[in-house]
Amino acid sequence: ILTNAHVIGEYKFIIARDSNGTFYDLDISHIDKANDLAILQAAKITTGLPIVIDDDLKGAKVYAIGYPQPSIQGGESKITDGIVSSMSGLRNDPRWYQITNPIQAGNSGGPLVNEAGSVVGVVVATINAAKFLSITGDVPQNVNFAIKPEFAISAMAQVGLKPLTTTVPKKNPLKYVDENTVLIFSRPEP
């Protein structure tokens, strides 16, 4: 399971719940703090989504999948749509895409998928609206970020894992995506 290092934090006991409601204990296999990525492993989770590197994503439709505020919004995954608005992140950071998908706390570490249901990034952050407003005098809109897949692939290689490369059925890619996402708990819910 791929997620953000900041989602895991300093916690050592991590569990995940799949779409069937089954809980799994997870082991932390690798933390890449520089790129804010974490690799978690569970003995019983065997399915996942393919990762695709696409150097031509600017303007492409993408979907962010996550579990924002599950104690308020419920435990079902939420899917938001948007586009890749820039091939670089804050201050031209080449590790990130800028995306227009609405995200909030709980989307971190979730997959950013293309219309075929393949992972094209890992949702990582939203811009600090208050700070942006104080610096520019303008309120940011849909300024969010995802880590590019090549950094996820590199983190996976650190523990000897290769990403899935099979294609996703195109009949209903979002249904397939939702069935293969998991909610990661690293701390008690508020």
Short mmCIF file of N, CA and C in Angstrom, two decimals, residues 48-156:
data_model
loop_
_atom_site.label_atom_id
_atom_site.label_comp_id
_atom_site.label_asym_id
_atom_site.label_seq_id
_atom_site.Cartn_x
_atom_site.Cartn_y
_atom_site.Cartn_z
N GLY A 48 -4.42 -4.43 -6.43
CA GLY A 48 -4.07 -3.02 -6.43
C GLY A 48 -4.33 -2.41 -7.78
N LEU A 49 -3.92 -1.20 -7.94
CA LEU A 49 -4.10 -0.48 -9.20
C LEU A 49 -2.76 -0.32 -9.90
N PRO A 50 -2.76 -0.34 -11.22
CA PRO A 50 -1.51 -0.13 -11.94
C PRO A 50 -1.06 1.33 -11.84
N ILE A 51 0.24 1.52 -11.88
CA ILE A 51 0.83 2.86 -11.88
C ILE A 51 1.32 3.16 -13.28
N VAL A 52 1.03 4.37 -13.76
CA VAL A 52 1.41 4.77 -15.11
C VAL A 52 2.18 6.09 -15.03
N ILE A 53 3.29 6.15 -15.71
CA ILE A 53 4.02 7.42 -15.87
C ILE A 53 3.57 8.02 -17.18
N ASP A 54 3.07 9.24 -17.12
CA ASP A 54 2.57 9.92 -18.32
C ASP A 54 3.13 11.33 -18.32
N ASP A 55 4.06 11.60 -19.22
CA ASP A 55 4.70 12.92 -19.29
C ASP A 55 3.84 13.96 -19.99
N ASP A 56 2.65 13.56 -20.42
CA ASP A 56 1.78 14.47 -21.17
C ASP A 56 0.43 14.61 -20.46
N LEU A 57 0.44 14.82 -19.15
CA LEU A 57 -0.80 14.88 -18.38
C LEU A 57 -1.41 16.27 -18.27
N LYS A 58 -0.69 17.31 -18.63
CA LYS A 58 -1.21 18.66 -18.46
C LYS A 58 -2.54 18.80 -19.20
N GLY A 59 -3.57 19.17 -18.44
CA GLY A 59 -4.91 19.32 -18.99
C GLY A 59 -5.74 18.04 -18.94
N ALA A 60 -5.13 16.93 -18.55
CA ALA A 60 -5.84 15.65 -18.52
C ALA A 60 -6.79 15.57 -17.33
N LYS A 61 -7.92 14.93 -17.54
CA LYS A 61 -8.90 14.68 -16.48
C LYS A 61 -8.33 13.65 -15.52
N VAL A 62 -8.40 13.93 -14.22
CA VAL A 62 -7.91 13.02 -13.18
C VAL A 62 -8.90 13.00 -12.03
N TYR A 63 -8.84 11.93 -11.25
CA TYR A 63 -9.74 11.73 -10.12
C TYR A 63 -8.92 11.50 -8.85
N ALA A 64 -9.24 12.22 -7.80
CA ALA A 64 -8.60 12.02 -6.49
C ALA A 64 -9.55 11.18 -5.64
N ILE A 65 -9.00 10.16 -5.01
CA ILE A 65 -9.81 9.26 -4.19
C ILE A 65 -9.28 9.30 -2.77
N GLY A 66 -10.17 9.50 -1.81
CA GLY A 66 -9.71 9.56 -0.43
C GLY A 66 -10.85 9.42 0.55
N TYR A 67 -10.50 9.62 1.77
CA TYR A 67 -11.44 9.47 2.89
C TYR A 67 -11.40 10.72 3.75
N PRO A 68 -11.86 11.87 3.23
CA PRO A 68 -11.79 13.09 4.03
C PRO A 68 -12.74 13.04 5.22
N GLN A 69 -12.19 13.33 6.38
CA GLN A 69 -12.96 13.42 7.62
C GLN A 69 -14.00 12.31 7.75
N PRO A 70 -13.58 11.04 7.82
CA PRO A 70 -14.54 9.93 7.84
C PRO A 70 -15.50 9.95 9.04
N SER A 71 -15.09 10.54 10.14
CA SER A 71 -16.00 10.59 11.29
C SER A 71 -17.17 11.54 11.03
N ILE A 72 -17.02 12.45 10.07
CA ILE A 72 -18.08 13.39 9.71
C ILE A 72 -18.73 13.00 8.39
N GLN A 73 -17.90 12.71 7.38
CA GLN A 73 -18.39 12.45 6.04
C GLN A 73 -18.68 10.98 5.76
N GLY A 74 -18.38 10.12 6.71
CA GLY A 74 -18.64 8.69 6.52
C GLY A 74 -17.43 7.96 5.99
N GLY A 75 -17.46 6.63 6.10
CA GLY A 75 -16.33 5.80 5.77
C GLY A 75 -16.22 5.38 4.32
N GLU A 76 -17.16 5.78 3.48
CA GLU A 76 -17.08 5.45 2.06
C GLU A 76 -16.08 6.40 1.39
N SER A 77 -15.31 5.90 0.45
CA SER A 77 -14.35 6.76 -0.24
C SER A 77 -15.08 7.85 -1.02
N LYS A 78 -14.43 8.97 -1.15
CA LYS A 78 -14.96 10.10 -1.92
C LYS A 78 -14.07 10.29 -3.15
N ILE A 79 -14.69 10.57 -4.28
CA ILE A 79 -13.97 10.78 -5.53
C ILE A 79 -14.28 12.18 -6.03
N THR A 80 -13.21 12.94 -6.31
CA THR A 80 -13.38 14.27 -6.88
C THR A 80 -12.67 14.31 -8.23
N ASP A 81 -13.21 15.10 -9.14
CA ASP A 81 -12.58 15.20 -10.45
C ASP A 81 -11.93 16.56 -10.62
N GLY A 82 -10.98 16.59 -11.52
CA GLY A 82 -10.27 17.82 -11.84
C GLY A 82 -9.36 17.55 -13.01
N ILE A 83 -8.40 18.44 -13.19
CA ILE A 83 -7.39 18.24 -14.24
C ILE A 83 -6.01 18.48 -13.65
N VAL A 84 -5.01 18.02 -14.36
CA VAL A 84 -3.64 18.37 -14.03
C VAL A 84 -3.42 19.75 -14.64
N SER A 85 -3.27 20.76 -13.79
CA SER A 85 -3.14 22.13 -14.29
C SER A 85 -1.70 22.54 -14.52
N SER A 86 -0.75 21.81 -13.92
CA SER A 86 0.66 22.11 -14.12
C SER A 86 1.47 20.84 -13.89
N MET A 87 2.54 20.72 -14.63
CA MET A 87 3.42 19.56 -14.49
C MET A 87 4.44 19.76 -13.38
N SER A 88 4.31 20.85 -12.61
CA SER A 88 5.20 21.08 -11.47
C SER A 88 4.39 21.65 -10.32
N GLY A 89 4.96 21.52 -9.12
CA GLY A 89 4.27 21.96 -7.91
C GLY A 89 4.72 23.34 -7.46
N LEU A 90 4.62 23.56 -6.15
CA LEU A 90 5.02 24.84 -5.56
C LEU A 90 6.43 25.22 -5.97
N ARG A 91 6.60 26.47 -6.36
CA ARG A 91 7.91 26.99 -6.76
C ARG A 91 8.60 26.08 -7.79
N ASN A 92 7.79 25.55 -8.70
CA ASN A 92 8.27 24.70 -9.80
C ASN A 92 8.86 23.37 -9.34
N ASP A 93 8.42 22.86 -8.20
CA ASP A 93 8.92 21.58 -7.70
C ASP A 93 8.61 20.50 -8.74
N PRO A 94 9.64 19.86 -9.32
CA PRO A 94 9.42 18.88 -10.38
C PRO A 94 8.85 17.54 -9.88
N ARG A 95 8.80 17.34 -8.57
CA ARG A 95 8.29 16.07 -8.02
C ARG A 95 6.77 16.03 -7.98
N TRP A 96 6.12 17.17 -8.13
CA TRP A 96 4.68 17.26 -7.94
C TRP A 96 3.97 17.74 -9.21
N TYR A 97 2.70 17.35 -9.32
CA TYR A 97 1.76 17.97 -10.25
C TYR A 97 0.92 18.95 -9.46
N GLN A 98 0.44 20.00 -10.11
CA GLN A 98 -0.61 20.82 -9.53
C GLN A 98 -1.92 20.33 -10.13
N ILE A 99 -2.91 20.12 -9.27
CA ILE A 99 -4.19 19.58 -9.72
C ILE A 99 -5.33 20.47 -9.25
N THR A 100 -6.45 20.41 -9.96
CA THR A 100 -7.61 21.22 -9.59
C THR A 100 -8.65 20.44 -8.79
N ASN A 101 -8.40 19.17 -8.53
CA ASN A 101 -9.34 18.36 -7.76
C ASN A 101 -9.53 18.95 -6.37
N PRO A 102 -10.77 19.11 -5.92
CA PRO A 102 -10.97 19.52 -4.53
C PRO A 102 -10.45 18.42 -3.60
N ILE A 103 -9.60 18.81 -2.66
CA ILE A 103 -9.10 17.87 -1.66
C ILE A 103 -9.11 18.55 -0.30
N GLN A 104 -9.03 17.74 0.74
CA GLN A 104 -8.99 18.24 2.11
C GLN A 104 -8.32 17.18 2.97
N ALA A 105 -8.20 17.47 4.26
CA ALA A 105 -7.59 16.49 5.17
C ALA A 105 -8.30 15.16 4.99
N GLY A 106 -7.54 14.11 4.83
CA GLY A 106 -8.10 12.78 4.59
C GLY A 106 -7.91 12.32 3.16
N ASN A 107 -7.61 13.24 2.26
CA ASN A 107 -7.28 12.86 0.89
C ASN A 107 -5.80 12.52 0.75
N SER A 108 -4.99 12.98 1.69
CA SER A 108 -3.55 12.72 1.62
C SER A 108 -3.27 11.24 1.52
N GLY A 109 -2.36 10.91 0.63
CA GLY A 109 -1.95 9.52 0.46
C GLY A 109 -2.84 8.72 -0.45
N GLY A 110 -3.93 9.30 -0.88
CA GLY A 110 -4.84 8.60 -1.78
C GLY A 110 -4.35 8.66 -3.21
N PRO A 111 -4.87 7.77 -4.05
CA PRO A 111 -4.43 7.76 -5.43
C PRO A 111 -5.05 8.89 -6.25
N LEU A 112 -4.28 9.37 -7.20
CA LEU A 112 -4.76 10.25 -8.26
C LEU A 112 -4.77 9.37 -9.49
N VAL A 113 -5.94 9.15 -10.08
CA VAL A 113 -6.05 8.21 -11.19
C VAL A 113 -6.52 8.91 -12.47
N ASN A 114 -6.14 8.32 -13.60
CA ASN A 114 -6.60 8.83 -14.89
C ASN A 114 -7.95 8.21 -15.22
N GLU A 115 -8.47 8.52 -16.40
CA GLU A 115 -9.80 8.02 -16.76
C GLU A 115 -9.84 6.51 -16.98
N ALA A 116 -8.68 5.88 -17.16
CA ALA A 116 -8.63 4.43 -17.30
C ALA A 116 -8.54 3.74 -15.94
N GLY A 117 -8.41 4.53 -14.85
CA GLY A 117 -8.31 3.95 -13.51
C GLY A 117 -6.90 3.60 -13.09
N SER A 118 -5.90 4.07 -13.82
CA SER A 118 -4.50 3.82 -13.45
C SER A 118 -3.99 4.97 -12.59
N VAL A 119 -3.14 4.65 -11.64
CA VAL A 119 -2.58 5.66 -10.74
C VAL A 119 -1.56 6.50 -11.51
N VAL A 120 -1.77 7.82 -11.48
CA VAL A 120 -0.84 8.76 -12.11
C VAL A 120 -0.20 9.68 -11.08
N GLY A 121 -0.54 9.50 -9.80
CA GLY A 121 0.05 10.31 -8.74
C GLY A 121 -0.51 9.92 -7.38
N VAL A 122 0.08 10.52 -6.35
CA VAL A 122 -0.35 10.31 -4.97
C VAL A 122 -0.71 11.68 -4.41
N VAL A 123 -1.96 11.87 -4.01
CA VAL A 123 -2.42 13.15 -3.48
C VAL A 123 -1.59 13.48 -2.24
N VAL A 124 -1.09 14.72 -2.17
CA VAL A 124 -0.17 15.06 -1.08
C VAL A 124 -0.56 16.32 -0.31
N ALA A 125 -1.08 17.35 -0.95
CA ALA A 125 -1.27 18.62 -0.22
C ALA A 125 -2.22 19.55 -0.95
N THR A 126 -2.71 20.50 -0.17
CA THR A 126 -3.45 21.64 -0.72
C THR A 126 -2.69 22.88 -0.28
N ILE A 127 -2.82 23.94 -1.02
CA ILE A 127 -2.12 25.17 -0.65
C ILE A 127 -2.75 25.76 0.61
N ASN A 128 -1.95 26.37 1.44
CA ASN A 128 -2.43 27.02 2.65
C ASN A 128 -3.13 28.32 2.24
N ALA A 129 -4.46 28.28 2.22
CA ALA A 129 -5.24 29.42 1.70
C ALA A 129 -5.00 30.70 2.50
N ALA A 130 -4.91 30.60 3.83
CA ALA A 130 -4.70 31.79 4.66
C ALA A 130 -3.35 32.43 4.36
N LYS A 131 -2.33 31.61 4.26
CA LYS A 131 -0.99 32.13 3.97
C LYS A 131 -0.93 32.73 2.57
N PHE A 132 -1.53 32.03 1.61
CA PHE A 132 -1.56 32.52 0.23
C PHE A 132 -2.25 33.88 0.17
N LEU A 133 -3.38 34.00 0.87
CA LEU A 133 -4.12 35.26 0.92
C LEU A 133 -3.28 36.37 1.54
N SER A 134 -2.57 36.07 2.62
CA SER A 134 -1.77 37.10 3.28
C SER A 134 -0.61 37.57 2.41
N ILE A 135 -0.08 36.69 1.57
CA ILE A 135 1.05 37.04 0.70
C ILE A 135 0.60 37.75 -0.57
N THR A 136 -0.48 37.25 -1.19
CA THR A 136 -0.88 37.74 -2.51
C THR A 136 -2.09 38.66 -2.50
N GLY A 137 -2.89 38.59 -1.42
CA GLY A 137 -4.14 39.35 -1.38
C GLY A 137 -5.25 38.68 -2.17
N ASP A 138 -5.01 37.47 -2.59
CA ASP A 138 -5.98 36.72 -3.40
C ASP A 138 -6.27 35.39 -2.73
N VAL A 139 -7.50 34.91 -2.88
CA VAL A 139 -7.87 33.60 -2.33
C VAL A 139 -7.61 32.54 -3.40
N PRO A 140 -6.79 31.52 -3.08
CA PRO A 140 -6.52 30.49 -4.09
C PRO A 140 -7.74 29.61 -4.31
N GLN A 141 -7.87 29.12 -5.52
CA GLN A 141 -8.97 28.22 -5.85
C GLN A 141 -8.42 26.99 -6.55
N ASN A 142 -8.75 25.82 -6.03
CA ASN A 142 -8.36 24.55 -6.65
C ASN A 142 -6.85 24.46 -6.89
N VAL A 143 -6.06 24.83 -5.88
CA VAL A 143 -4.61 24.72 -5.96
C VAL A 143 -4.19 23.59 -5.03
N ASN A 144 -4.04 22.41 -5.62
CA ASN A 144 -3.73 21.20 -4.86
C ASN A 144 -2.63 20.44 -5.57
N PHE A 145 -2.07 19.43 -4.90
CA PHE A 145 -0.88 18.81 -5.42
C PHE A 145 -0.88 17.29 -5.27
N ALA A 146 -0.18 16.63 -6.18
CA ALA A 146 0.02 15.18 -6.14
C ALA A 146 1.47 14.88 -6.50
N ILE A 147 2.01 13.85 -5.86
CA ILE A 147 3.37 13.41 -6.14
C ILE A 147 3.36 12.59 -7.43
N LYS A 148 4.33 12.83 -8.28
CA LYS A 148 4.41 12.11 -9.56
C LYS A 148 4.71 10.63 -9.33
N PRO A 149 4.24 9.77 -10.23
CA PRO A 149 4.37 8.32 -10.04
C PRO A 149 5.80 7.80 -10.04
N GLU A 150 6.71 8.46 -10.73
CA GLU A 150 8.08 7.95 -10.76
C GLU A 150 8.71 7.94 -9.37
N PHE A 151 8.28 8.84 -8.50
CA PHE A 151 8.82 8.86 -7.13
C PHE A 151 8.22 7.72 -6.31
N ALA A 152 6.97 7.39 -6.58
CA ALA A 152 6.34 6.24 -5.92
C ALA A 152 7.02 4.94 -6.38
N ILE A 153 7.30 4.83 -7.66
CA ILE A 153 7.96 3.64 -8.19
C ILE A 153 9.35 3.49 -7.58
N SER A 154 10.05 4.60 -7.43
CA SER A 154 11.38 4.58 -6.81
C SER A 154 11.30 4.12 -5.36
N ALA A 155 10.30 4.61 -4.62
CA ALA A 155 10.13 4.20 -3.22
C ALA A 155 9.81 2.71 -3.15
N MET A 156 8.99 2.23 -4.07
CA MET A 156 8.65 0.80 -4.11
C MET A 156 9.89 -0.04 -4.40
#
